[in-house]
mmCIF file of C-alpha atoms in Angstrom:
data_model
loop_
_atom_site.group_PDB
_atom_site.id
_atom_site.type_symbol
_atom_site.label_atom_id
_atom_site.label_comp_id
_atom_site.label_asym_id
_atom_site.label_seq_id
_atom_site.Cartn_x
_atom_site.Cartn_y
_atom_site.Cartn_z
ATOM 1 C CA MET A 1 54.871 43.325 -113.090
ATOM 2 C CA LEU A 2 55.369 42.679 -109.379
ATOM 3 C CA GLN A 3 52.994 39.731 -109.420
ATOM 4 C CA PHE A 4 54.791 38.316 -112.438
ATOM 5 C CA LEU A 5 58.139 38.659 -110.667
ATOM 6 C CA ILE A 6 56.807 36.965 -107.516
ATOM 7 C CA ARG A 7 55.487 34.059 -109.565
ATOM 8 C CA ARG A 8 58.810 33.688 -111.321
ATOM 9 C CA VAL A 9 60.760 33.702 -108.050
ATOM 10 C CA ILE A 10 58.454 31.124 -106.471
ATOM 11 C CA GLY A 11 58.727 29.000 -109.604
ATOM 12 C CA ALA A 12 62.516 29.274 -109.461
ATOM 13 C CA PHE A 13 62.556 28.004 -105.849
ATOM 14 C CA VAL A 14 60.370 25.055 -106.815
ATOM 15 C CA ILE A 15 62.605 24.206 -109.765
ATOM 16 C CA MET A 16 65.728 24.467 -107.603
ATOM 17 C CA PHE A 17 64.160 22.068 -105.090
ATOM 18 C CA LEU A 18 63.296 19.591 -107.851
ATOM 19 C CA ILE A 19 66.798 19.847 -109.332
ATOM 20 C CA GLY A 20 68.298 19.295 -105.899
ATOM 21 C CA ALA A 21 66.086 16.263 -105.297
ATOM 22 C CA PHE A 22 66.821 14.805 -108.725
ATOM 23 C CA THR A 23 70.589 15.195 -108.472
ATOM 24 C CA PHE A 24 70.666 13.910 -104.893
ATOM 25 C CA PHE A 25 68.727 10.722 -105.542
ATOM 26 C CA LEU A 26 70.466 10.205 -108.880
ATOM 27 C CA PHE A 27 73.918 10.306 -107.311
ATOM 28 C CA TYR A 28 73.167 8.574 -104.041
ATOM 29 C CA THR A 29 71.396 5.633 -105.650
ATOM 30 C CA ILE A 30 74.629 4.731 -107.471
ATOM 31 C CA PRO A 31 75.933 1.418 -106.060
ATOM 32 C CA GLN A 32 79.083 2.928 -104.589
ATOM 33 C CA ASP A 33 80.458 3.177 -101.041
ATOM 34 C CA PHE A 34 80.964 6.930 -100.659
ATOM 35 C CA ALA A 35 82.640 6.496 -97.287
ATOM 36 C CA ALA A 36 85.310 4.359 -98.968
ATOM 37 C CA LEU A 37 85.820 7.067 -101.588
ATOM 38 C CA SER A 38 86.349 9.619 -98.843
ATOM 39 C CA CYS A 39 88.586 7.375 -96.770
ATOM 40 C CA GLY A 40 90.912 6.414 -99.613
ATOM 41 C CA LYS A 41 93.113 3.355 -99.984
ATOM 42 C CA ASN A 42 94.184 1.121 -97.080
ATOM 43 C CA CYS A 43 91.289 2.401 -94.982
ATOM 44 C CA SER A 44 90.625 0.487 -91.784
ATOM 45 C CA PRO A 45 87.088 -0.658 -90.934
ATOM 46 C CA GLU A 46 87.132 1.586 -87.854
ATOM 47 C CA ASN A 47 87.956 4.697 -89.875
ATOM 48 C CA LEU A 48 85.389 3.679 -92.472
ATOM 49 C CA ALA A 49 82.675 3.465 -89.837
ATOM 50 C CA VAL A 50 83.631 6.855 -88.380
ATOM 51 C CA ILE A 51 83.558 8.519 -91.805
ATOM 52 C CA ARG A 52 80.226 6.910 -92.638
ATOM 53 C CA GLU A 53 78.786 8.274 -89.402
ATOM 54 C CA ASN A 54 80.311 11.751 -89.852
ATOM 55 C CA LEU A 55 78.901 12.036 -93.381
ATOM 56 C CA GLY A 56 75.507 10.763 -92.272
ATOM 57 C CA LEU A 57 75.714 7.814 -94.646
ATOM 58 C CA ASP A 58 74.528 5.439 -91.913
ATOM 59 C CA LYS A 59 71.080 7.055 -91.982
ATOM 60 C CA PRO A 60 68.160 6.324 -94.343
ATOM 61 C CA ILE A 61 68.335 7.958 -97.752
ATOM 62 C CA THR A 62 65.277 10.140 -97.036
ATOM 63 C CA THR A 63 66.894 11.432 -93.837
ATOM 64 C CA GLN A 64 70.084 12.203 -95.743
ATOM 65 C CA PHE A 65 68.104 14.108 -98.365
ATOM 66 C CA TRP A 66 66.226 16.149 -95.762
ATOM 67 C CA THR A 67 69.476 16.955 -93.953
ATOM 68 C CA PHE A 68 71.045 18.039 -97.232
ATOM 69 C CA MET A 69 68.144 20.341 -98.178
ATOM 70 C CA VAL A 70 67.905 21.855 -94.688
ATOM 71 C CA GLY A 71 71.658 22.456 -94.750
ATOM 72 C CA ILE A 72 71.288 24.636 -97.832
ATOM 73 C CA VAL A 73 68.924 26.939 -95.944
ATOM 74 C CA ALA A 74 70.062 26.710 -92.324
ATOM 75 C CA GLY A 75 73.526 25.162 -92.337
ATOM 76 C CA ARG A 76 74.720 21.796 -91.117
ATOM 77 C CA ASP A 77 77.054 20.310 -88.525
ATOM 78 C CA PHE A 78 79.882 17.949 -89.417
ATOM 79 C CA ALA A 79 82.594 16.383 -87.298
ATOM 80 C CA GLN A 80 85.015 18.968 -88.756
ATOM 81 C CA GLY A 81 82.767 21.827 -87.626
ATOM 82 C CA HIS A 82 79.700 23.796 -88.596
ATOM 83 C CA CYS A 83 78.969 24.353 -92.274
ATOM 84 C CA ALA A 84 77.155 27.684 -92.592
ATOM 85 C CA ALA A 85 74.288 28.148 -95.025
ATOM 86 C CA PRO A 86 74.223 27.622 -97.906
ATOM 87 C CA CYS A 87 75.833 24.299 -97.016
ATOM 88 C CA LEU A 88 76.203 21.953 -99.990
ATOM 89 C CA GLY A 89 77.968 19.214 -98.079
ATOM 90 C CA MET A 90 81.585 18.227 -97.677
ATOM 91 C CA SER A 91 83.962 17.113 -100.401
ATOM 92 C CA PHE A 92 84.878 13.427 -100.312
ATOM 93 C CA ASP A 93 88.269 14.146 -101.851
ATOM 94 C CA SER A 94 89.593 17.203 -100.029
ATOM 95 C CA GLY A 95 87.437 17.252 -96.902
ATOM 96 C CA ASP A 96 86.615 20.927 -97.506
ATOM 97 C CA PHE A 97 83.102 22.289 -97.484
ATOM 98 C CA VAL A 98 81.706 22.346 -101.016
ATOM 99 C CA TRP A 99 80.456 25.919 -100.797
ATOM 100 C CA ASP A 100 83.884 27.143 -99.717
ATOM 101 C CA SER A 101 85.499 25.403 -102.704
ATOM 102 C CA ILE A 102 82.995 27.006 -105.098
ATOM 103 C CA VAL A 103 83.413 30.460 -103.587
ATOM 104 C CA ASP A 104 87.183 30.112 -103.830
ATOM 105 C CA ARG A 105 87.012 29.350 -107.577
ATOM 106 C CA PHE A 106 84.165 31.669 -108.536
ATOM 107 C CA PRO A 107 86.092 34.993 -108.707
ATOM 108 C CA LEU A 108 88.216 33.662 -111.575
ATOM 109 C CA THR A 109 85.154 32.437 -113.483
ATOM 110 C CA LEU A 110 83.393 35.734 -112.832
ATOM 111 C CA SER A 111 86.413 37.688 -114.067
ATOM 112 C CA LEU A 112 86.596 35.600 -117.242
ATOM 113 C CA THR A 113 82.883 36.087 -117.861
ATOM 114 C CA ILE A 114 82.601 39.817 -117.194
ATOM 115 C CA GLY A 115 85.741 40.791 -119.116
ATOM 116 C CA GLY A 116 84.884 38.665 -122.133
ATOM 117 C CA LEU A 117 81.233 39.739 -122.055
ATOM 118 C CA ILE A 118 82.040 43.446 -122.173
ATOM 119 C CA ILE A 119 84.432 43.017 -125.085
ATOM 120 C CA PHE A 120 82.318 40.778 -127.297
ATOM 121 C CA LEU A 121 79.108 42.708 -126.652
ATOM 122 C CA VAL A 122 80.664 46.044 -127.586
ATOM 123 C CA LEU A 123 82.451 44.676 -130.652
ATOM 124 C CA GLY A 124 79.775 42.200 -131.725
ATOM 125 C CA LEU A 125 76.733 44.438 -131.412
ATOM 126 C CA GLY A 126 78.628 47.425 -132.783
ATOM 127 C CA SER A 127 79.870 45.614 -135.879
ATOM 128 C CA GLY A 128 76.478 43.995 -136.414
ATOM 129 C CA MET A 129 74.751 47.378 -136.326
ATOM 130 C CA LEU A 130 77.358 48.779 -138.716
ATOM 131 C CA ALA A 131 76.781 45.917 -141.153
ATOM 132 C CA ALA A 132 73.007 46.436 -141.019
ATOM 133 C CA TRP A 133 73.398 50.208 -141.445
ATOM 134 C CA LYS A 134 75.698 49.727 -144.444
ATOM 135 C CA ARG A 135 73.797 46.770 -145.868
ATOM 136 C CA GLY A 136 75.026 45.769 -149.309
ATOM 137 C CA THR A 137 78.188 47.864 -149.129
ATOM 138 C CA LYS A 138 81.813 46.709 -148.915
ATOM 139 C CA ALA A 139 81.785 47.328 -145.153
ATOM 140 C CA ASP A 140 78.809 44.989 -144.769
ATOM 141 C CA LYS A 141 80.441 42.295 -146.886
ATOM 142 C CA PHE A 142 83.719 42.566 -144.974
ATOM 143 C CA VAL A 143 82.073 42.369 -141.554
ATOM 144 C CA SER A 144 79.799 39.508 -142.619
ATOM 145 C CA GLY A 145 82.664 37.570 -144.175
ATOM 146 C CA ALA A 146 84.945 38.045 -141.189
ATOM 147 C CA SER A 147 82.210 36.945 -138.768
ATOM 148 C CA MET A 148 81.543 33.822 -140.860
ATOM 149 C CA VAL A 149 85.211 32.843 -140.714
ATOM 150 C CA LEU A 150 85.777 33.646 -137.045
ATOM 151 C CA SER A 151 82.585 31.903 -135.890
ATOM 152 C CA SER A 152 83.967 28.614 -137.257
ATOM 153 C CA PHE A 153 86.903 28.720 -134.838
ATOM 154 C CA GLN A 154 86.890 26.900 -131.515
ATOM 155 C CA ILE A 155 88.389 28.157 -128.274
ATOM 156 C CA TYR A 156 90.732 25.192 -127.855
ATOM 157 C CA PHE A 157 92.158 25.755 -131.370
ATOM 158 C CA LEU A 158 92.370 29.546 -131.408
ATOM 159 C CA GLY A 159 93.600 29.605 -127.818
ATOM 160 C CA ALA A 160 96.442 27.216 -128.615
ATOM 161 C CA VAL A 161 97.437 29.302 -131.642
ATOM 162 C CA VAL A 162 97.455 32.545 -129.665
ATOM 163 C CA LEU A 163 99.429 30.973 -126.832
ATOM 164 C CA GLY A 164 101.953 29.522 -129.262
ATOM 165 C CA VAL A 165 102.531 32.825 -131.026
ATOM 166 C CA MET A 166 102.138 35.419 -128.284
ATOM 167 C CA VAL A 167 103.630 33.493 -125.348
ATOM 168 C CA TYR A 168 105.952 30.675 -126.442
ATOM 169 C CA GLN A 169 107.418 31.968 -129.721
ATOM 170 C CA THR A 170 107.605 35.743 -129.367
ATOM 171 C CA GLY A 171 107.388 36.061 -125.599
ATOM 172 C CA TRP A 172 105.357 39.246 -125.981
ATOM 173 C CA MET A 173 102.938 38.124 -123.286
ATOM 174 C CA GLU A 174 103.040 35.854 -120.270
ATOM 175 C CA ASN A 175 100.981 32.742 -119.671
ATOM 176 C CA PRO A 176 97.417 33.542 -118.542
ATOM 177 C CA SER A 177 97.056 33.676 -114.790
ATOM 178 C CA TYR A 178 94.646 34.998 -112.223
ATOM 179 C CA THR A 179 95.392 37.743 -109.722
ATOM 180 C CA PRO A 180 92.507 39.035 -107.590
ATOM 181 C CA PHE A 181 91.328 42.439 -108.737
ATOM 182 C CA THR A 182 91.558 43.824 -105.200
ATOM 183 C CA GLU A 183 95.255 42.917 -104.989
ATOM 184 C CA ASP A 184 96.493 44.279 -108.321
ATOM 185 C CA PRO A 185 93.986 45.500 -110.968
ATOM 186 C CA LEU A 186 96.681 45.751 -113.647
ATOM 187 C CA ALA A 187 97.932 42.192 -113.072
ATOM 188 C CA TRP A 188 94.305 41.024 -113.020
ATOM 189 C CA ALA A 189 93.661 42.526 -116.461
ATOM 190 C CA THR A 190 96.959 41.510 -118.101
ATOM 191 C CA GLY A 191 96.743 37.961 -116.760
ATOM 192 C CA LEU A 192 93.327 37.390 -118.344
ATOM 193 C CA LEU A 193 93.864 39.417 -121.506
ATOM 194 C CA ILE A 194 94.550 36.425 -123.763
ATOM 195 C CA PRO A 195 91.493 34.409 -122.620
ATOM 196 C CA TRP A 196 89.338 37.526 -122.981
ATOM 197 C CA ALA A 197 90.649 38.148 -126.493
ATOM 198 C CA VAL A 198 90.064 34.548 -127.605
ATOM 199 C CA MET A 199 86.571 34.402 -126.090
ATOM 200 C CA ALA A 200 85.724 37.808 -127.519
ATOM 201 C CA THR A 201 86.894 36.806 -131.007
ATOM 202 C CA ILE A 202 84.563 33.817 -131.195
ATOM 203 C CA PHE A 203 81.582 35.357 -129.412
ATOM 204 C CA THR A 204 81.947 38.641 -131.308
ATOM 205 C CA ALA A 205 81.512 36.793 -134.589
ATOM 206 C CA GLN A 206 78.319 35.156 -133.347
ATOM 207 C CA TYR A 207 76.818 38.380 -132.011
ATOM 208 C CA THR A 208 77.777 40.255 -135.169
ATOM 209 C CA ARG A 209 75.777 37.884 -137.328
ATOM 210 C CA MET A 210 72.870 37.894 -134.900
ATOM 211 C CA ALA A 211 72.748 41.679 -134.545
ATOM 212 C CA ARG A 212 72.965 42.178 -138.293
ATOM 213 C CA SER A 213 70.160 39.722 -139.100
ATOM 214 C CA THR A 214 67.802 40.995 -136.405
ATOM 215 C CA MET A 215 68.435 44.623 -137.349
ATOM 216 C CA ILE A 216 67.739 43.957 -141.026
ATOM 217 C CA GLU A 217 64.557 42.113 -140.064
ATOM 218 C CA GLN A 218 63.403 45.005 -137.903
ATOM 219 C CA LEU A 219 64.104 47.519 -140.651
ATOM 220 C CA GLN A 220 61.501 45.696 -142.766
ATOM 221 C CA GLU A 221 58.773 45.967 -140.114
ATOM 222 C CA GLU A 222 55.702 48.098 -140.860
ATOM 223 C CA HIS A 223 56.156 50.486 -137.933
ATOM 224 C CA VAL A 224 59.720 51.239 -139.070
ATOM 225 C CA ARG A 225 58.619 51.861 -142.643
ATOM 226 C CA THR A 226 55.803 54.074 -141.329
ATOM 227 C CA ALA A 227 58.265 56.117 -139.289
ATOM 228 C CA LYS A 228 60.413 56.612 -142.383
ATOM 229 C CA ALA A 229 57.349 57.613 -144.414
ATOM 230 C CA LYS A 230 56.521 60.294 -141.858
ATOM 231 C CA GLY A 231 59.854 61.943 -142.606
ATOM 232 C CA MET A 232 61.749 60.948 -139.464
ATOM 233 C CA ALA A 233 65.514 60.982 -139.738
ATOM 234 C CA GLN A 234 66.989 57.651 -140.759
ATOM 235 C CA ARG A 235 69.384 57.617 -137.800
ATOM 236 C CA TYR A 236 66.537 58.308 -135.360
ATOM 237 C CA VAL A 237 64.429 55.508 -136.837
ATOM 238 C CA PHE A 238 67.409 53.143 -136.783
ATOM 239 C CA PHE A 239 68.158 53.589 -133.091
ATOM 240 C CA ARG A 240 64.706 54.459 -131.738
ATOM 241 C CA TYR A 241 62.659 51.752 -133.449
ATOM 242 C CA ALA A 242 64.750 49.143 -135.249
ATOM 243 C CA TRP A 243 67.511 48.777 -132.641
ATOM 244 C CA ARG A 244 65.099 48.516 -129.730
ATOM 245 C CA GLY A 245 62.995 45.919 -131.519
ATOM 246 C CA SER A 246 66.028 43.782 -132.295
ATOM 247 C CA LEU A 247 67.122 43.581 -128.663
ATOM 248 C CA THR A 248 64.657 40.874 -127.567
ATOM 249 C CA PRO A 249 66.350 37.880 -129.262
ATOM 250 C CA ILE A 250 69.782 39.312 -128.463
ATOM 251 C CA VAL A 251 68.964 39.615 -124.753
ATOM 252 C CA THR A 252 67.758 36.013 -124.780
ATOM 253 C CA ILE A 253 71.073 34.743 -126.171
ATOM 254 C CA ILE A 254 73.054 36.966 -123.796
ATOM 255 C CA GLY A 255 71.221 35.419 -120.842
ATOM 256 C CA MET A 256 71.947 31.910 -122.078
ATOM 257 C CA ASP A 257 75.623 32.614 -122.767
ATOM 258 C CA LEU A 258 76.108 34.458 -119.489
ATOM 259 C CA SER A 259 74.562 31.660 -117.423
ATOM 260 C CA ALA A 260 76.709 29.093 -119.238
ATOM 261 C CA LEU A 261 79.892 31.102 -118.656
ATOM 262 C CA LEU A 262 79.134 31.748 -114.989
ATOM 263 C CA SER A 263 78.439 28.050 -114.500
ATOM 264 C CA GLY A 264 81.978 27.348 -115.661
ATOM 265 C CA ALA A 265 83.743 27.931 -118.961
ATOM 266 C CA VAL A 266 85.231 24.437 -119.020
ATOM 267 C CA VAL A 267 86.982 24.581 -122.399
ATOM 268 C CA THR A 268 88.379 28.058 -121.787
ATOM 269 C CA GLU A 269 89.709 27.194 -118.347
ATOM 270 C CA PHE A 270 91.352 23.979 -119.561
ATOM 271 C CA THR A 271 92.833 25.665 -122.619
ATOM 272 C CA PHE A 272 94.536 28.344 -120.547
ATOM 273 C CA ASP A 273 95.134 26.211 -117.431
ATOM 274 C CA LEU A 274 92.930 28.333 -115.178
ATOM 275 C CA ALA A 275 91.289 26.917 -112.065
ATOM 276 C CA GLY A 276 87.703 28.143 -112.150
ATOM 277 C CA ILE A 277 84.278 26.608 -111.646
ATOM 278 C CA GLY A 278 84.469 24.619 -114.880
ATOM 279 C CA ARG A 279 87.805 23.070 -113.925
ATOM 280 C CA LEU A 280 86.411 22.306 -110.466
ATOM 281 C CA ALA A 281 83.427 20.459 -111.976
ATOM 282 C CA VAL A 282 85.619 18.321 -114.229
ATOM 283 C CA ASP A 283 88.062 17.470 -111.432
ATOM 284 C CA ALA A 284 85.150 16.530 -109.163
ATOM 285 C CA SER A 285 83.718 14.226 -111.820
ATOM 286 C CA ILE A 286 87.075 12.529 -112.430
ATOM 287 C CA SER A 287 87.651 11.904 -108.716
ATOM 288 C CA LYS A 288 84.011 10.786 -108.212
ATOM 289 C CA ASP A 289 83.558 13.538 -105.658
ATOM 290 C CA LEU A 290 79.763 13.487 -105.715
ATOM 291 C CA PRO A 291 79.024 16.217 -103.142
ATOM 292 C CA LEU A 292 81.275 18.615 -105.036
ATOM 293 C CA THR A 293 79.728 17.605 -108.373
ATOM 294 C CA MET A 294 76.235 18.125 -106.959
ATOM 295 C CA GLY A 295 77.217 21.484 -105.539
ATOM 296 C CA VAL A 296 78.568 22.742 -108.851
ATOM 297 C CA MET A 297 75.443 21.510 -110.653
ATOM 298 C CA LEU A 298 73.150 23.335 -108.221
ATOM 299 C CA PHE A 299 75.334 26.429 -108.453
ATOM 300 C CA GLY A 300 75.046 26.410 -112.233
ATOM 301 C CA ALA A 301 71.289 25.783 -112.097
ATOM 302 C CA PHE A 302 70.910 28.775 -109.780
ATOM 303 C CA PHE A 303 72.538 31.103 -112.300
ATOM 304 C CA ILE A 304 70.462 29.720 -115.159
ATOM 305 C CA LEU A 305 67.228 30.376 -113.260
ATOM 306 C CA LEU A 306 68.404 33.759 -111.986
ATOM 307 C CA LEU A 307 69.370 35.015 -115.422
ATOM 308 C CA ASN A 308 66.119 33.719 -116.914
ATOM 309 C CA ILE A 309 64.278 35.977 -114.457
ATOM 310 C CA VAL A 310 66.577 38.895 -115.320
ATOM 311 C CA VAL A 311 65.918 38.337 -119.029
ATOM 312 C CA ASP A 312 62.150 38.308 -118.442
ATOM 313 C CA ILE A 313 62.418 41.611 -116.567
ATOM 314 C CA ALA A 314 64.509 43.055 -119.392
ATOM 315 C CA TYR A 315 61.803 42.046 -121.867
ATOM 316 C CA ALA A 316 59.307 44.220 -120.005
ATOM 317 C CA TYR A 317 61.509 47.289 -120.396
ATOM 318 C CA ILE A 318 62.432 46.593 -124.016
ATOM 319 C CA ASP A 319 58.980 45.689 -125.359
ATOM 320 C CA PRO A 320 55.919 47.525 -123.979
ATOM 321 C CA ARG A 321 53.711 44.661 -125.127
ATOM 322 C CA VAL A 322 55.252 42.457 -122.458
ATOM 323 C CA ARG A 323 54.277 44.923 -119.725
ATOM 324 C CA LEU A 324 50.701 44.921 -120.981
ATOM 325 C CA ALA A 325 50.486 41.133 -121.242
#
């Protein structure tokens, strides 16, 4: 297990390096004067030359790439000061260090992700297990039908409906907003309650269908039927054998959804006018702020690789066959 984990971590570092190299050369081979983007309109040639020198754009592309990669590990010096590791460069638009901008936006994205994840996992997996347990009954048909309907909704549609009813028409709730948890936990929860509810509604429907189908499939496996034939209690067989066996595909989807949400829930943040990582990525793309765009891409790639490793470790604890492989 340890050797497997070491190989995965080394592989993740190699992939991160390749992603960094690909994004760097992809962006910096675009025929565009990045110093002019940073300087803005009515920029004098003197200021343009100073900015080009401060950003290192007067050096060969290979030297720029090496400086960028070393800055991620050891930090980097700019005219504005020292950028501590992990340094992802300096924004052309705002002049702020990219890592500082990401760290400033990440708590909101993390709050959206964790709150929504807890709700839709509890409701989705619970209702899916109930539907599988009561297969063929009215409860199963109701849960399955509701999940089919809700899974067809989109966040931008359902979010607009909820905002229109709960905020603008009735005034029962206020517009979604973000307050740091350390400042006011109650304001933190109430400000994100509507986005959590909308995300949970859509994701719950998806996880309900997935949990139900995987549970029903596991209940047809030979080892489950053998356990029933030996006289084991149905509830024990359901949770001890069928539920554990159904977790592998569910954990895979959780890892994918979690990495996508942590990389920036773009639609959710735009729907509820929240400034998280997703909103930062879109704004950077619109303003052609390439260092910031690269930084967000690498940040998202890091979470994808990290959660892939976490999922692989979870496999080993869920399925003993993985530990023996």
